[in-house]
PDB file of C-alpha atoms and ligand atoms in Angstrom:
ATOM      1  CA  UNK A1423      83.951 183.304  23.433  1.00 73.00           C
ATOM      2  CA  UNK A1424      84.170 179.246  22.607  1.00 75.00           C
ATOM      3  CA  UNK A1425      86.477 178.094  19.952  1.00 76.00           C
ATOM      4  CA  UNK A1426      84.387 176.949  17.603  1.00 75.00           C
ATOM      5  CA  UNK A1427      84.425 173.040  16.396  1.00 80.00           C
ATOM      6  CA  UNK A1428      84.952 171.747  19.996  1.00 85.00           C
ATOM      7  CA  UNK A1429      82.241 170.117  20.807  1.00 94.00           C
ATOM      8  CA  UNK A1430      80.499 171.411  24.207  1.00 96.00           C
ATOM      9  CA  UNK A1431      78.270 169.992  26.409  1.00 97.00           C
ATOM     10  CA  UNK A1432      75.705 171.835  28.748  1.00 98.00           C
ATOM     11  CA  UNK A1433      72.825 170.119  30.864  1.00 98.00           C
ATOM     12  CA  UNK A1434      70.445 172.500  32.478  1.00 98.00           C
ATOM     13  CA  UNK A1435      69.198 171.550  35.995  1.00 98.00           C
ATOM     14  CA  UNK A1436      65.752 173.288  36.820  1.00 98.00           C
ATOM     15  CA  UNK A1437      63.357 172.736  40.079  1.00 98.00           C
ATOM     16  CA  UNK A1438      61.968 174.728  42.368  1.00 98.00           C
ATOM     17  CA  UNK A1439      63.654 176.637  45.301  1.00 98.00           C
ATOM     18  CA  UNK A1440      64.921 173.721  47.791  1.00 98.00           C
ATOM     19  CA  UNK A1441      64.554 170.873  45.206  1.00 98.00           C
ATOM     20  CA  UNK A1442      67.766 169.533  45.683  1.00 98.00           C
ATOM     21  CA  UNK A1443      69.391 170.516  42.362  1.00 98.00           C
ATOM     22  CA  UNK A1444      72.592 171.341  43.786  1.00 97.00           C
ATOM     23  CA  UNK A1445      72.859 168.350  45.819  1.00 96.00           C
ATOM     24  CA  UNK A1446      71.881 165.864  42.454  1.00 96.00           C
ATOM     25  CA  UNK A1447      74.533 168.090  40.594  1.00 96.00           C
ATOM     26  CA  UNK A1448      77.183 167.122  43.302  1.00 95.00           C
ATOM     27  CA  UNK A1449      76.293 163.568  42.533  1.00 93.00           C
ATOM     28  CA  UNK A1450      76.496 163.510  38.784  1.00 93.00           C
ATOM     29  CA  UNK A1451      79.414 165.921  38.663  1.00 92.00           C
ATOM     30  CA  UNK A1452      81.531 163.299  41.089  1.00 82.00           C
ATOM     31  CA  UNK A1453      80.737 160.359  38.312  1.00 87.00           C
ATOM     32  CA  UNK A1454      80.753 162.194  35.364  1.00 91.00           C
ATOM     33  CA  UNK A1455      83.774 164.679  35.004  1.00 93.00           C
ATOM     34  CA  UNK A1456      81.202 167.753  34.640  1.00 97.00           C
ATOM     35  CA  UNK A1457      81.740 171.272  36.171  1.00 97.00           C
ATOM     36  CA  UNK A1458      78.880 172.313  38.147  1.00 98.00           C
ATOM     37  CA  UNK A1459      77.663 175.653  37.904  1.00 98.00           C
ATOM     38  CA  UNK A1460      75.168 177.080  40.096  1.00 98.00           C
ATOM     39  CA  UNK A1461      73.754 180.176  39.173  1.00 98.00           C
ATOM     40  CA  UNK A1462      72.546 181.235  42.634  1.00 98.00           C
ATOM     41  CA  UNK A1463      76.302 180.165  43.430  1.00 98.00           C
ATOM     42  CA  UNK A1464      77.759 182.715  41.010  1.00 98.00           C
ATOM     43  CA  UNK A1465      75.415 185.550  42.306  1.00 98.00           C
ATOM     44  CA  UNK A1466      76.161 185.214  46.027  1.00 98.00           C
ATOM     45  CA  UNK A1467      79.813 185.369  44.696  1.00 97.00           C
ATOM     46  CA  UNK A1468      79.303 188.568  42.944  1.00 97.00           C
ATOM     47  CA  UNK A1469      77.378 189.876  45.882  1.00 97.00           C
ATOM     48  CA  UNK A1470      80.634 189.463  47.880  1.00 96.00           C
ATOM     49  CA  UNK A1471      82.242 192.061  45.619  1.00 92.00           C
ATOM     50  CA  UNK A1472      81.433 194.774  47.390  1.00 88.00           C
ATOM     51  CA  UNK A1473      80.550 196.621  43.910  1.00 95.00           C
ATOM     52  CA  UNK A1474      77.563 198.781  42.795  1.00 96.00           C
ATOM     53  CA  UNK A1475      76.481 195.578  41.085  1.00 96.00           C
ATOM     54  CA  UNK A1476      76.645 193.402  43.867  1.00 97.00           C
ATOM     55  CA  UNK A1477      74.558 195.494  46.009  1.00 98.00           C
ATOM     56  CA  UNK A1478      72.061 195.277  43.300  1.00 98.00           C
ATOM     57  CA  UNK A1479      72.062 191.551  43.003  1.00 98.00           C
ATOM     58  CA  UNK A1480      71.892 191.269  46.847  1.00 98.00           C
ATOM     59  CA  UNK A1481      68.867 193.250  47.174  1.00 98.00           C
ATOM     60  CA  UNK A1482      67.512 191.592  44.100  1.00 98.00           C
ATOM     61  CA  UNK A1483      67.887 187.866  45.722  1.00 98.00           C
ATOM     62  CA  UNK A1484      66.786 189.146  49.375  1.00 98.00           C
ATOM     63  CA  UNK A1485      63.376 190.465  47.552  1.00 98.00           C
ATOM     64  CA  UNK A1486      63.298 186.514  45.576  1.00 98.00           C
ATOM     65  CA  UNK A1487      63.659 188.665  42.180  1.00 98.00           C
ATOM     66  CA  UNK A1488      65.159 187.277  39.340  1.00 98.00           C
ATOM     67  CA  UNK A1489      68.362 189.536  38.393  1.00 98.00           C
ATOM     68  CA  UNK A1490      68.829 190.638  34.850  1.00 98.00           C
ATOM     69  CA  UNK A1491      69.771 188.278  32.389  1.00 98.00           C
ATOM     70  CA  UNK A1492      72.641 189.971  30.784  1.00 98.00           C
ATOM     71  CA  UNK A1493      74.305 189.989  34.386  1.00 98.00           C
ATOM     72  CA  UNK A1494      74.065 186.237  34.979  1.00 98.00           C
ATOM     73  CA  UNK A1495      74.628 184.863  31.377  1.00 98.00           C
ATOM     74  CA  UNK A1496      77.754 186.763  31.175  1.00 98.00           C
ATOM     75  CA  UNK A1497      78.686 185.344  34.863  1.00 98.00           C
ATOM     76  CA  UNK A1498      77.900 181.869  33.751  1.00 98.00           C
ATOM     77  CA  UNK A1499      80.357 182.742  30.228  1.00 98.00           C
ATOM     78  CA  UNK A1500      82.826 183.592  32.286  1.00 97.00           C
ATOM     79  CA  UNK A1501      83.020 180.688  34.771  1.00 98.00           C
ATOM     80  CA  UNK A1502      82.730 178.300  31.897  1.00 97.00           C
ATOM     81  CA  UNK A1503      85.618 179.337  29.944  1.00 96.00           C
ATOM     82  CA  UNK A1504      87.641 179.399  33.228  1.00 97.00           C
ATOM     83  CA  UNK A1505      86.951 176.033  33.802  1.00 96.00           C
ATOM     84  CA  UNK A1506      88.503 174.893  30.755  1.00 94.00           C
ATOM     85  CA  UNK A1507      86.108 171.938  30.694  1.00 95.00           C
ATOM     86  CA  UNK A1508      84.052 171.098  27.773  1.00 95.00           C
ATOM     87  CA  UNK A1509      80.978 169.438  29.801  1.00 97.00           C
ATOM     88  CA  UNK A1510      78.792 171.313  32.204  1.00 98.00           C
ATOM     89  CA  UNK A1511      75.748 171.326  34.552  1.00 98.00           C
ATOM     90  CA  UNK A1512      74.323 174.500  34.834  1.00 98.00           C
ATOM     91  CA  UNK A1513      71.858 174.566  37.912  1.00 98.00           C
ATOM     92  CA  UNK A1514      69.161 176.845  38.847  1.00 98.00           C
ATOM     93  CA  UNK A1515      68.937 178.434  35.319  1.00 98.00           C
ATOM     94  CA  UNK A1516      67.261 179.505  32.658  1.00 98.00           C
ATOM     95  CA  UNK A1517      64.753 181.003  35.405  1.00 98.00           C
ATOM     96  CA  UNK A1518      62.673 183.141  32.501  1.00 98.00           C
ATOM     97  CA  UNK A1519      61.952 183.080  29.026  1.00 98.00           C
ATOM     98  CA  UNK A1520      64.395 186.200  28.923  1.00 98.00           C
ATOM     99  CA  UNK A1521      67.075 183.980  30.540  1.00 98.00           C
ATOM    100  CA  UNK A1522      66.618 181.665  27.981  1.00 98.00           C
ATOM    101  CA  UNK A1523      66.761 183.671  25.125  1.00 98.00           C
ATOM    102  CA  UNK A1524      69.823 185.846  26.400  1.00 98.00           C
ATOM    103  CA  UNK A1525      71.453 182.518  26.750  1.00 98.00           C
ATOM    104  CA  UNK A1526      70.743 181.674  23.051  1.00 98.00           C
ATOM    105  CA  UNK A1527      71.889 185.034  21.853  1.00 97.00           C
ATOM    106  CA  UNK A1528      75.210 185.043  24.031  1.00 96.00           C
ATOM    107  CA  UNK A1529      76.352 181.758  25.101  1.00 96.00           C
ATOM    108  CA  UNK A1530      74.743 179.624  22.205  1.00 95.00           C
ATOM    109  CA  UNK A1531      75.130 176.025  23.392  1.00 96.00           C
ATOM    110  CA  UNK A1532      71.855 173.728  23.044  1.00 97.00           C
ATOM    111  CA  UNK A1533      71.176 172.020  26.464  1.00 98.00           C
ATOM    112  CA  UNK A1534      71.669 168.460  25.278  1.00 98.00           C
ATOM    113  CA  UNK A1535      68.652 168.033  27.651  1.00 98.00           C
ATOM    114  CA  UNK A1536      66.807 169.655  30.681  1.00 98.00           C
ATOM    115  CA  UNK A1537      66.713 168.003  34.061  1.00 98.00           C
ATOM    116  CA  UNK A1538      63.664 168.719  35.814  1.00 98.00           C
ATOM    117  CA  UNK A1539      63.922 167.986  39.809  1.00 98.00           C
ATOM    118  CA  UNK A1540      60.008 167.607  40.600  1.00 97.00           C
ATOM    119  CA  UNK A1541      59.207 167.878  44.335  1.00 97.00           C
ATOM    120  CA  UNK A1542      56.155 168.874  46.302  1.00 97.00           C
ATOM    121  CA  UNK A1543      56.100 172.121  47.618  1.00 97.00           C
ATOM    122  CA  UNK A1544      55.830 171.313  51.236  1.00 97.00           C
ATOM    123  CA  UNK A1545      59.512 169.265  50.767  1.00 98.00           C
ATOM    124  CA  UNK A1546      60.780 171.898  49.025  1.00 98.00           C
ATOM    125  CA  UNK A1547      59.754 174.504  51.970  1.00 97.00           C
ATOM    126  CA  UNK A1548      60.616 172.187  54.634  1.00 97.00           C
ATOM    127  CA  UNK A1549      64.275 171.419  52.956  1.00 97.00           C
ATOM    128  CA  UNK A1550      64.853 175.220  52.668  1.00 98.00           C
ATOM    129  CA  UNK A1551      64.167 175.846  55.984  1.00 96.00           C
ATOM    130  CA  UNK A1552      66.323 173.364  57.530  1.00 96.00           C
ATOM    131  CA  UNK A1553      69.442 173.644  55.423  1.00 96.00           C
ATOM    132  CA  UNK A1554      70.742 176.149  57.591  1.00 93.00           C
ATOM    133  CA  UNK A1555      73.365 177.811  55.133  1.00 94.00           C
ATOM    134  CA  UNK A1556      72.405 181.507  56.613  1.00 94.00           C
ATOM    135  CA  UNK A1557      70.801 182.584  52.966  1.00 96.00           C
ATOM    136  CA  UNK A1558      68.776 185.553  53.980  1.00 94.00           C
ATOM    137  CA  UNK A1559      66.493 184.632  51.678  1.00 97.00           C
ATOM    138  CA  UNK A1560      65.480 181.172  53.102  1.00 97.00           C
ATOM    139  CA  UNK A1561      62.764 183.228  55.182  1.00 96.00           C
ATOM    140  CA  UNK A1562      59.397 182.231  54.451  1.00 96.00           C
ATOM    141  CA  UNK A1563      58.143 185.926  52.805  1.00 97.00           C
ATOM    142  CA  UNK A1564      61.367 185.528  50.221  1.00 98.00           C
ATOM    143  CA  UNK A1565      60.453 182.253  50.151  1.00 98.00           C
ATOM    144  CA  UNK A1566      57.093 182.525  49.214  1.00 98.00           C
ATOM    145  CA  UNK A1567      58.009 185.109  46.477  1.00 98.00           C
ATOM    146  CA  UNK A1568      60.698 182.457  45.197  1.00 98.00           C
ATOM    147  CA  UNK A1569      57.780 179.733  44.333  1.00 98.00           C
ATOM    148  CA  UNK A1570      55.214 182.592  42.696  1.00 98.00           C
ATOM    149  CA  UNK A1571      58.449 183.219  40.541  1.00 98.00           C
ATOM    150  CA  UNK A1572      59.133 179.428  39.835  1.00 98.00           C
ATOM    151  CA  UNK A1573      55.264 179.366  38.858  1.00 98.00           C
ATOM    152  CA  UNK A1574      55.181 182.270  36.510  1.00 98.00           C
ATOM    153  CA  UNK A1575      58.425 182.589  34.848  1.00 98.00           C
ATOM    154  CA  UNK A1576      60.291 179.318  34.986  1.00 98.00           C
ATOM    155  CA  UNK A1577      57.323 176.594  34.363  1.00 98.00           C
ATOM    156  CA  UNK A1578      57.347 178.493  30.686  1.00 98.00           C
ATOM    157  CA  UNK A1579      61.069 177.591  30.465  1.00 98.00           C
ATOM    158  CA  UNK A1580      60.152 173.924  31.507  1.00 98.00           C
ATOM    159  CA  UNK A1581      57.364 173.891  28.976  1.00 98.00           C
ATOM    160  CA  UNK A1582      59.215 175.100  26.145  1.00 98.00           C
ATOM    161  CA  UNK A1583      62.195 172.403  26.752  1.00 98.00           C
ATOM    162  CA  UNK A1584      59.157 169.954  26.874  1.00 98.00           C
ATOM    163  CA  UNK A1585      57.743 170.765  23.744  1.00 98.00           C
ATOM    164  CA  UNK A1586      60.956 170.235  22.139  1.00 98.00           C
ATOM    165  CA  UNK A1587      61.564 166.836  23.618  1.00 98.00           C
ATOM    166  CA  UNK A1588      64.458 167.894  25.965  1.00 98.00           C
ATOM    167  CA  UNK A1589      62.938 167.724  29.196  1.00 98.00           C
ATOM    168  CA  UNK A1590      63.892 164.627  31.661  1.00 98.00           C
ATOM    169  CA  UNK A1591      61.861 164.336  34.800  1.00 97.00           C
ATOM    170  CA  UNK A1592      63.192 163.340  37.941  1.00 94.00           C
ATOM    171  CA  UNK A1593      61.126 162.986  40.818  1.00 88.00           C
TER     172      UNK A1593
HETATM  173  N1  ADP B2513      66.701 164.000  48.048  1.00 81.76           N
HETATM  174  C1  ADP B2513      66.599 164.440  49.132  1.00 81.76           C
HETATM  175  N2  ADP B2513      66.210 164.260  50.259  1.00 81.76           N
HETATM  176  C2  ADP B2513      66.309 164.921  51.630  1.00 81.76           C
HETATM  177  N3  ADP B2513      66.865 166.258  51.646  1.00 81.76           N
HETATM  178  C3  ADP B2513      67.533 166.501  50.788  1.00 81.76           C
HETATM  179  C4  ADP B2513      67.292 166.000  49.200  1.00 81.76           C
HETATM  180  N4  ADP B2513      67.850 166.302  48.392  1.00 81.76           N
HETATM  181  C5  ADP B2513      68.468 167.909  48.832  1.00 81.76           C
HETATM  182  N5  ADP B2513      68.180 167.377  50.197  1.00 81.76           N
HETATM  183  C6  ADP B2513      68.698 168.588  51.559  1.00 81.76           C
HETATM  184  O1  ADP B2513      67.600 170.001  50.888  1.00 81.76           O
HETATM  185  C7  ADP B2513      67.939 171.580  51.312  1.00 81.76           C
HETATM  186  C8  ADP B2513      68.003 171.904  50.107  1.00 81.76           C
HETATM  187  O2  ADP B2513      68.518 171.379  48.603  1.00 81.76           O
HETATM  188  P1  ADP B2513      69.572 171.806  47.486  1.00 81.76           P
HETATM  189  O3  ADP B2513      70.490 171.031  46.754  1.00 81.76           O
HETATM  190  O4  ADP B2513      70.634 173.048  48.483  1.00 81.76           O
HETATM  191  O5  ADP B2513      68.617 172.423  46.998  1.00 81.76           O
HETATM  192  P2  ADP B2513      68.198 173.348  45.428  1.00 81.76           P
HETATM  193  O6  ADP B2513      69.635 174.090  45.054  1.00 81.76           O
HETATM  194  O7  ADP B2513      67.520 173.126  44.633  1.00 81.76           O
HETATM  195  O8  ADP B2513      67.918 174.941  46.236  1.00 81.76           O
HETATM  196  C9  ADP B2513      69.204 170.848  51.698  1.00 81.76           C
HETATM  197  O9  ADP B2513      69.347 170.995  52.737  1.00 81.76           O
HETATM  198  C10 ADP B2513      69.915 169.625  50.950  1.00 81.76           C
HETATM  199  O10 ADP B2513      70.326 168.742  51.897  1.00 81.76           O
HETATM  200  O1  UDP B2514      69.549 182.675  37.130  1.00 81.76           O
HETATM  201  C1  UDP B2514      69.532 182.569  38.000  1.00 81.76           C
HETATM  202  C2  UDP B2514      69.438 182.134  39.305  1.00 81.76           C
HETATM  203  C3  UDP B2514      69.696 182.679  40.301  1.00 81.76           C
HETATM  204  N1  UDP B2514      68.825 183.794  40.759  1.00 81.76           N
HETATM  205  C4  UDP B2514      68.930 184.665  42.014  1.00 81.76           C
HETATM  206  O2  UDP B2514      69.213 183.661  43.178  1.00 81.76           O
HETATM  207  C5  UDP B2514      68.268 183.327  43.965  1.00 81.76           C
HETATM  208  C6  UDP B2514      68.814 182.020  44.550  1.00 81.76           C
HETATM  209  O3  UDP B2514      68.856 180.775  43.359  1.00 81.76           O
HETATM  210  P1  UDP B2514      69.244 179.544  44.021  1.00 81.76           P
HETATM  211  O4  UDP B2514      69.284 178.547  42.733  1.00 81.76           O
HETATM  212  O5  UDP B2514      70.623 179.558  44.660  1.00 81.76           O
HETATM  213  O6  UDP B2514      68.493 179.043  45.339  1.00 81.76           O
HETATM  214  P2  UDP B2514      67.286 178.195  45.269  1.00 81.76           P
HETATM  215  O7  UDP B2514      66.163 179.177  45.107  1.00 81.76           O
HETATM  216  O8  UDP B2514      66.586 177.266  43.717  1.00 81.76           O
HETATM  217  O9  UDP B2514      66.952 177.519  46.440  1.00 81.76           O
HETATM  218  C7  UDP B2514      67.222 183.181  42.885  1.00 81.76           C
HETATM  219  O10 UDP B2514      65.503 183.619  43.878  1.00 81.76           O
HETATM  220  C8  UDP B2514      67.132 184.368  42.188  1.00 81.76           C
HETATM  221  O11 UDP B2514      66.976 185.979  43.297  1.00 81.76           O
HETATM  222  C9  UDP B2514      68.590 184.736  40.049  1.00 81.76           C
HETATM  223  O12 UDP B2514      68.171 185.626  39.636  1.00 81.76           O
HETATM  224  N2  UDP B2514      68.680 184.221  38.171  1.00 81.76           N
HETATM  225 MG1   MG B2515      71.167 175.078  44.884  1.00 81.76          MG
END
């Protein structure tokens, strides 16, 4: 894990599917020297490695479901340590309360704040259907499922950080 004593800064960037998390992170990183870690991108990398775990992740993502917390938290920790940086923008995580609890147990670094990218569902849907990244979860059926997961599982995490006074909302 991280050497103790070293101050590590973490900011979570949360928003619905297609809200512009990756787009905004790229802008912030180029101005402020953060390392951008997209949870979804880390999982897509893992899918490329032709392992049993990769296949399981691929199937869950195709259905718009969340992968087990332990897997994504371990991938995040590995990427954080490998970067050598001390400032991280973590994009698309945590997506449910279990993700948040696993992060608190394993990585333990309280986020400085949580950036919520707020965007209407129609606009998110329009953007996803036009982004042409060849993602097999960017189809209407999976998109519907991803919106449900966002409403049911991610909103409670957002409310948690709002209660803690750590939420910063951008439109
Ligand atoms: N502010 C914006 N206005 C218009 N289009 C945007 C904006 N932000 C992002 N997009 C486009 O919307 C799509 C989804 O953005 P992306 O950053 O991939 O979202 P997320 O990472 O939240 O899924 C991309 O094609 C991106 O170019
Ligand atoms: O912490 C995470 C982040 C992503 N995902 C999975 O990866 C997919 C794509 O996430 P990403 O953030 O890349 O895309 P978005 O849906 O925000 O456009 C999600 O639907 C989930 O299946 C996950 O299970 N846990
Ligand atoms: Mg993204």
